[in-house]
Amino acid sequence: MGRLCADDPIAGETAGGFIGGYAYDKIGSKSSILIGGCVSSGCLLLLAFYQHFTAYVAVMIILGICAGFIAPVLYASVGGVWPEGDSRPLI
């Protein structure tokens, strides 16, 4: 279950995308990215120290949601600074 939410874009990232978009609207991009990154880092530290199956499942679910949390915020931030009508590629 945890691996499903961490890897499957439909399960974890969809929920995280809605939460991340809402956070972006309410508190801004920098705070949203910082919160998502800190929660992801904390989950990885927990996973390093608590190696029980239930902890693994819970951490992987939260990591899947955090992956979806951060991605739309980054896309919206780039879209906000990109000049209108500019067709240059990002990379």
PDB file of C-alpha atoms in Angstrom, residues 7-51:
ATOM      1  CA  ASP A   7       5.158   5.305  -6.855  1.00  0.00           C
ATOM      2  CA  ASP A   8       1.732   5.465  -8.437  1.00  0.00           C
ATOM      3  CA  PRO A   9       0.915   8.957  -9.713  1.00  0.00           C
ATOM      4  CA  ILE A  10      -2.794   8.331  -9.371  1.00  0.00           C
ATOM      5  CA  ALA A  11      -2.742   7.351  -5.709  1.00  0.00           C
ATOM      6  CA  GLY A  12      -0.330   9.589  -3.805  1.00  0.00           C
ATOM      7  CA  GLU A  13       0.516  12.381  -6.183  1.00  0.00           C
ATOM      8  CA  THR A  14      -3.078  13.197  -7.028  1.00  0.00           C
ATOM      9  CA  ALA A  15      -3.961  13.814  -3.401  1.00  0.00           C
ATOM     10  CA  GLY A  16      -0.692  15.678  -2.887  1.00  0.00           C
ATOM     11  CA  GLY A  17      -1.346  17.778  -5.981  1.00  0.00           C
ATOM     12  CA  PHE A  18      -4.645  19.023  -4.595  1.00  0.00           C
ATOM     13  CA  ILE A  19      -3.109  19.722  -1.195  1.00  0.00           C
ATOM     14  CA  GLY A  20      -0.062  21.415  -2.754  1.00  0.00           C
ATOM     15  CA  GLY A  21      -2.202  23.578  -5.037  1.00  0.00           C
ATOM     16  CA  TYR A  22      -4.335  24.681  -2.112  1.00  0.00           C
ATOM     17  CA  ALA A  23      -1.226  25.461  -0.046  1.00  0.00           C
ATOM     18  CA  TYR A  24       0.250  27.421  -2.972  1.00  0.00           C
ATOM     19  CA  ASP A  25      -2.870  29.567  -3.149  1.00  0.00           C
ATOM     20  CA  LYS A  26      -3.024  30.163   0.599  1.00  0.00           C
ATOM     21  CA  ILE A  27       0.590  30.506   1.789  1.00  0.00           C
ATOM     22  CA  GLY A  28       2.679  30.999  -1.366  1.00  0.00           C
ATOM     23  CA  SER A  29       5.271  29.042  -3.285  1.00  0.00           C
ATOM     24  CA  LYS A  30       8.327  29.368  -1.046  1.00  0.00           C
ATOM     25  CA  SER A  31       6.505  28.260   2.075  1.00  0.00           C
ATOM     26  CA  SER A  32       4.803  25.383   0.255  1.00  0.00           C
ATOM     27  CA  ILE A  33       8.075  24.077  -1.157  1.00  0.00           C
ATOM     28  CA  LEU A  34       9.764  24.442   2.223  1.00  0.00           C
ATOM     29  CA  ILE A  35       6.981  22.560   4.021  1.00  0.00           C
ATOM     30  CA  GLY A  36       6.950  19.766   1.437  1.00  0.00           C
ATOM     31  CA  GLY A  37      10.725  19.415   1.531  1.00  0.00           C
ATOM     32  CA  CYS A  38      10.895  19.386   5.322  1.00  0.00           C
ATOM     33  CA  VAL A  39       8.129  16.789   5.623  1.00  0.00           C
ATOM     34  CA  SER A  40       9.846  14.621   2.985  1.00  0.00           C
ATOM     35  CA  SER A  41      13.187  14.902   4.777  1.00  0.00           C
ATOM     36  CA  GLY A  42      11.610  14.081   8.113  1.00  0.00           C
ATOM     37  CA  CYS A  43       9.914  11.019   6.629  1.00  0.00           C
ATOM     38  CA  LEU A  44      13.203   9.771   5.201  1.00  0.00           C
ATOM     39  CA  LEU A  45      14.877  10.192   8.586  1.00  0.00           C
ATOM     40  CA  LEU A  46      12.051   8.278  10.248  1.00  0.00           C
ATOM     41  CA  LEU A  47      12.434   5.521   7.700  1.00  0.00           C
ATOM     42  CA  ALA A  48      16.137   5.267   8.489  1.00  0.00           C
ATOM     43  CA  PHE A  49      15.533   4.778  12.215  1.00  0.00           C
ATOM     44  CA  TYR A  50      12.204   2.910  12.411  1.00  0.00           C
ATOM     45  CA  GLN A  51      12.324  -0.144  10.229  1.00  0.00           C
TER      46      GLN A  51
END
